Coordinates of C-alpha atoms and ligand atoms in Angstrom, one line a residue:
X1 CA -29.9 -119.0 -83.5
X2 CA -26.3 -117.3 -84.3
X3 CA -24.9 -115.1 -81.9
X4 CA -25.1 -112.0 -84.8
X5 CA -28.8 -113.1 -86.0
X6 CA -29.7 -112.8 -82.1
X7 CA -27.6 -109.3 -81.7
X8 CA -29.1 -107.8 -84.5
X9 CA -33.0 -108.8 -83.8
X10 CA -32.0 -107.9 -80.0
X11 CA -30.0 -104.5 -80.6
X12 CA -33.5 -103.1 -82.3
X13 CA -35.1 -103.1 -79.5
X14 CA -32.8 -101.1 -77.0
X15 CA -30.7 -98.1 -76.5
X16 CA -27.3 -97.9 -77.2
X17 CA -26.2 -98.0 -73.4
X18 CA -28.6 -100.9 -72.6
X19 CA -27.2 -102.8 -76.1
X20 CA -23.4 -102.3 -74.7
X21 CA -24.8 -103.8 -71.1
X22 CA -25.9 -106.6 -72.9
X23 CA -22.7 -107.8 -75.0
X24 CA -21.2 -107.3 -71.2
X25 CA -23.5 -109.9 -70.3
X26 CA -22.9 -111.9 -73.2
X27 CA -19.0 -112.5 -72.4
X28 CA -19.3 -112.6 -68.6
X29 CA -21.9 -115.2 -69.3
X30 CA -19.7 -117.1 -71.8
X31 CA -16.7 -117.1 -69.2
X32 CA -18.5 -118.0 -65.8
X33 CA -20.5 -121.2 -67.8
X34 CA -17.0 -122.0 -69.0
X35 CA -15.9 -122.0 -65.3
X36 CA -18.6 -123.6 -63.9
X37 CA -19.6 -126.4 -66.4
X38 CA -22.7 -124.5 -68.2
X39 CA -23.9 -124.6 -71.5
X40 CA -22.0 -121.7 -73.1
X41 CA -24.5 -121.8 -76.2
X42 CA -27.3 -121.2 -73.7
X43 CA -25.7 -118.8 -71.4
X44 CA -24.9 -116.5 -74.9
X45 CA -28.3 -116.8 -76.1
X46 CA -30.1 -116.2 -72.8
X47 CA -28.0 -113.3 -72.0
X48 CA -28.6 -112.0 -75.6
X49 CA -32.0 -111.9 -74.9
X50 CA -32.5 -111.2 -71.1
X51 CA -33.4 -107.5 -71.2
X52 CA -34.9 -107.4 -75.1
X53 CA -38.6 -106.1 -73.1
X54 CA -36.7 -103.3 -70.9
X55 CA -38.2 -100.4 -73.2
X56 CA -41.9 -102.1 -73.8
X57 CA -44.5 -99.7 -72.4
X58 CA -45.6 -100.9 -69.1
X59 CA -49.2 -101.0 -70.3
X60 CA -47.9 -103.9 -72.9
X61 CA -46.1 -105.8 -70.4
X62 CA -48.7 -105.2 -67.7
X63 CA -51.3 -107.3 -70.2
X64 CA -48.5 -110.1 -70.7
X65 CA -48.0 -110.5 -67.2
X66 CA -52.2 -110.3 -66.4
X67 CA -53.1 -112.6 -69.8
X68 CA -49.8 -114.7 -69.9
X69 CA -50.6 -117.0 -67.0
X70 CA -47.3 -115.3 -64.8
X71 CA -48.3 -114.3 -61.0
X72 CA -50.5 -111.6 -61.2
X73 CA -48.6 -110.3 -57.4
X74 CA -45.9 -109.0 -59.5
X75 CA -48.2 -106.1 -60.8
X76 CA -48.4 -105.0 -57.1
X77 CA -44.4 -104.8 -57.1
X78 CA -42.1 -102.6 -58.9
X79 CA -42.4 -102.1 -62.3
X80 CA -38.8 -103.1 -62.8
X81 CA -39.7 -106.5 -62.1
X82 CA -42.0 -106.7 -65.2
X83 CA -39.5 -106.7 -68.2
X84 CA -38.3 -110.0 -67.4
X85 CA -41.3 -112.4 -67.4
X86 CA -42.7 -109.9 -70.4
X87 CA -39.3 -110.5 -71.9
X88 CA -39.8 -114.5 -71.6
X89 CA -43.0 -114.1 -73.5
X90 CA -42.1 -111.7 -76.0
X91 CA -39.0 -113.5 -76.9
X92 CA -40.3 -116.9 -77.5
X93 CA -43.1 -115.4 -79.7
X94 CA -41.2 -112.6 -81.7
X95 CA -37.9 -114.0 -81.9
X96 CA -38.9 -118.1 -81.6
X97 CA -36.4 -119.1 -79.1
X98 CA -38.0 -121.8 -77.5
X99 CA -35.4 -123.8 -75.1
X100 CA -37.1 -124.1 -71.5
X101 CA -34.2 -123.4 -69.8
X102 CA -33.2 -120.1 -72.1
X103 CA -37.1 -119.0 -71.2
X104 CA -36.4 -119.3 -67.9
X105 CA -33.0 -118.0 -67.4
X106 CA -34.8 -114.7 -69.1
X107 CA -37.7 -114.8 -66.7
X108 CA -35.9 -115.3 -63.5
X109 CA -32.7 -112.8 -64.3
X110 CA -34.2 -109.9 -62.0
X111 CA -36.2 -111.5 -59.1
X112 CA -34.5 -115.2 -59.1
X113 CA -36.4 -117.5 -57.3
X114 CA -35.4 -120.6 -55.4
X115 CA -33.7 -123.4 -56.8
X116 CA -32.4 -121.7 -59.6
X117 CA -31.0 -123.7 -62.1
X118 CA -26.8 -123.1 -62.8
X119 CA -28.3 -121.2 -66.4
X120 CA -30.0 -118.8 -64.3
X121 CA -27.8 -118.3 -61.7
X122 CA -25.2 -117.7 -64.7
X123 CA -27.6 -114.9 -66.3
X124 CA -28.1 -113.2 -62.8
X125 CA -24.4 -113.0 -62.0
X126 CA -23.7 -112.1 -65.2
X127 CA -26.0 -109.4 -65.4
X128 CA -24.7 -108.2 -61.9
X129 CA -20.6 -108.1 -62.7
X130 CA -20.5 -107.5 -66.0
X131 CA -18.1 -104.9 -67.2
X132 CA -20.3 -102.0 -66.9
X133 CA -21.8 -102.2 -64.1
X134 CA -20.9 -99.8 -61.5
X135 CA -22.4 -100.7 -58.3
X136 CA -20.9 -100.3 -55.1
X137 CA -19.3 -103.6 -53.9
X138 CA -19.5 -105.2 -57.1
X139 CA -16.0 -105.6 -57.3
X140 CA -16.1 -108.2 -54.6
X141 CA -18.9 -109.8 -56.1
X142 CA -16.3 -110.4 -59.4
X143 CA -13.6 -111.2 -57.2
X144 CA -15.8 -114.2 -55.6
X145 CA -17.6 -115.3 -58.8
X146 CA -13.7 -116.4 -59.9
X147 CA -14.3 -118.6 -56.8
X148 CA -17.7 -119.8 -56.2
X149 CA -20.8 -118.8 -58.3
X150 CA -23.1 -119.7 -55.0
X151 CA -21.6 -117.2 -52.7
X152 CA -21.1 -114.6 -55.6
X153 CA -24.8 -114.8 -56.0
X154 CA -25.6 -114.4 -52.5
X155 CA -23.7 -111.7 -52.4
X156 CA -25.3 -109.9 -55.2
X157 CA -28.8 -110.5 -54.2
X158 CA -27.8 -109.0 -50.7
X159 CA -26.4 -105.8 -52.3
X160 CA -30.0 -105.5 -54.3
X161 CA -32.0 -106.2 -51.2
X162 CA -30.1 -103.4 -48.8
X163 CA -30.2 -101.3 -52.3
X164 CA -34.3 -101.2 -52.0
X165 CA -34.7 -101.1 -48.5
X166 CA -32.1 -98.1 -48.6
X167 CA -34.1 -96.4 -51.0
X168 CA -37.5 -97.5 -49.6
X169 CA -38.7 -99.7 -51.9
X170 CA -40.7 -103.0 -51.9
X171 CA -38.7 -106.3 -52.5
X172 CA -40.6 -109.0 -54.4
X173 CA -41.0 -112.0 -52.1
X174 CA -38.9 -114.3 -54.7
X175 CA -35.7 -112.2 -54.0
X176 CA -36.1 -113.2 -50.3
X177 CA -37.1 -116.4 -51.2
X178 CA -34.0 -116.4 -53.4
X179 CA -31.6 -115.1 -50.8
X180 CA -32.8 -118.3 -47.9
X181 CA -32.6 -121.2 -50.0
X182 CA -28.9 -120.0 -51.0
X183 CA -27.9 -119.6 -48.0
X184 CA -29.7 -122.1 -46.3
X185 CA -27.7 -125.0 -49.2
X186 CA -24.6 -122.8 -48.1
X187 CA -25.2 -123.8 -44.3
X188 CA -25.5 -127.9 -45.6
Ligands
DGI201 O1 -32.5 -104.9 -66.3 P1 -31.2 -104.6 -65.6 O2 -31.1 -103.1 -65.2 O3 -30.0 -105.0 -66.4 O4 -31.1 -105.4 -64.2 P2 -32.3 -106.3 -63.5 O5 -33.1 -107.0 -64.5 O6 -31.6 -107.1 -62.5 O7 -33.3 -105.3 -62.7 C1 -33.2 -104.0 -62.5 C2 -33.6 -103.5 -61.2 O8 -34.8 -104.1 -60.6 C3 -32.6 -103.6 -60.1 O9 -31.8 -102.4 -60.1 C4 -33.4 -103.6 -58.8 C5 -34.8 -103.5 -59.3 N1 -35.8 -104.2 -58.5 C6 -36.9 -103.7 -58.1 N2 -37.6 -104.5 -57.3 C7 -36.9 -105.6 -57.2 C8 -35.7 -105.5 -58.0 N3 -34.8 -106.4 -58.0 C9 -35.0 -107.6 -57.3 N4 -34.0 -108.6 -57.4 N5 -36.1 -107.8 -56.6 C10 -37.1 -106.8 -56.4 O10 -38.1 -107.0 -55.8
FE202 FE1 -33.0 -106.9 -66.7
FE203 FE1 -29.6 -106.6 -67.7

């Protein structure tokens, strides 16, 4: 699909603010699969599409994630959590993309999971340094993804896990799952 086919099916379907966060996805995408040897047609389309469920009732993606076939554990977690397998679903059967890899990029972007492929480990980044995000210590996390995507992820994940904690929240056992297989490669 063209970059302004996918824009304009995708921009429908969020708020203004979350459509700006997603072209800032888009080109951080585009530049860290140019630096690290990814497929720069996937990594636009993926991050197109990564957070097109983010404003589906819960209820809908509640039933996707229960009728779908995707672990039911992740109803017991944060409801954050649920936009991006939904969004996997929703966006192979409203909007046809149908690349495995794409899919998957969408559906790990907010709790990874181990062995991430470099596409999702590109959408994650992205998603996490792009323009307008304004977390704290994110500008280390762009400073390091100029250097090595890895250790920019790590630190990334890190930030989101102290983030929940700090606010007492549950963490979804594929973050920590996430976080020990990086590091644990790092260590090699
Ligand atoms: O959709 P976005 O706001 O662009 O970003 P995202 O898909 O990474 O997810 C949004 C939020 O999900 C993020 O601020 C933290 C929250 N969250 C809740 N539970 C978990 C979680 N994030 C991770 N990685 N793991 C969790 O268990
Ligand atoms: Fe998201
Ligand atoms: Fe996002």
């Amino acid at each position: 699909m063209e970059r302004e086919a996918a824009l304009e099916l995708v921009k429908k379907q969020l708020t203004d603010h979350r459509y700006q966060h997603t072209l800032g996805v888009m080109e951080t995408a585009i530049v860290l699969a140019q630096q690290y040897g990814g497929d720069e047609q996937k990594a636009e389309l993926a991050a197109i599409f990564h957070d097109y469920a983010k404003f589906r009732p819960k209820e809908e993606m509640k039933e996707i994630i229960a009728s779908q076939g995707f672990p039911e554990d992740l109803l017991h977690f944060n409801s954050e959590l649920w936009h991006a397998p939904a969004g996997m679903y929703l966006v192979e059967k409203e909007a046809g993309i149908n690349d495995p890899e794409v899919l998957d990029a969408i559906r790990y972007h907010t709790s990874g999971r181990p062995a991430m492929t470099l596409l999702e480990k590109i959408i994650y980044l992205a998603d996490y340094i792009e323009p307008g995000r304004h977390f704290p210590g994110v500008d280390e996390v762009r400073e390091m993804a100029k250097e090595n995507l890895d250790k920019a992820l790590i630190m990334a994940i890190k930030n989101t896990i102290s983030f929940l904690i700090k606010k007492n929240q549950t963490v979804y056992p594929d973050t920590f799952y996430t976080y020990n297989d990086l590091i644990t490669k790092l260590e090699d």
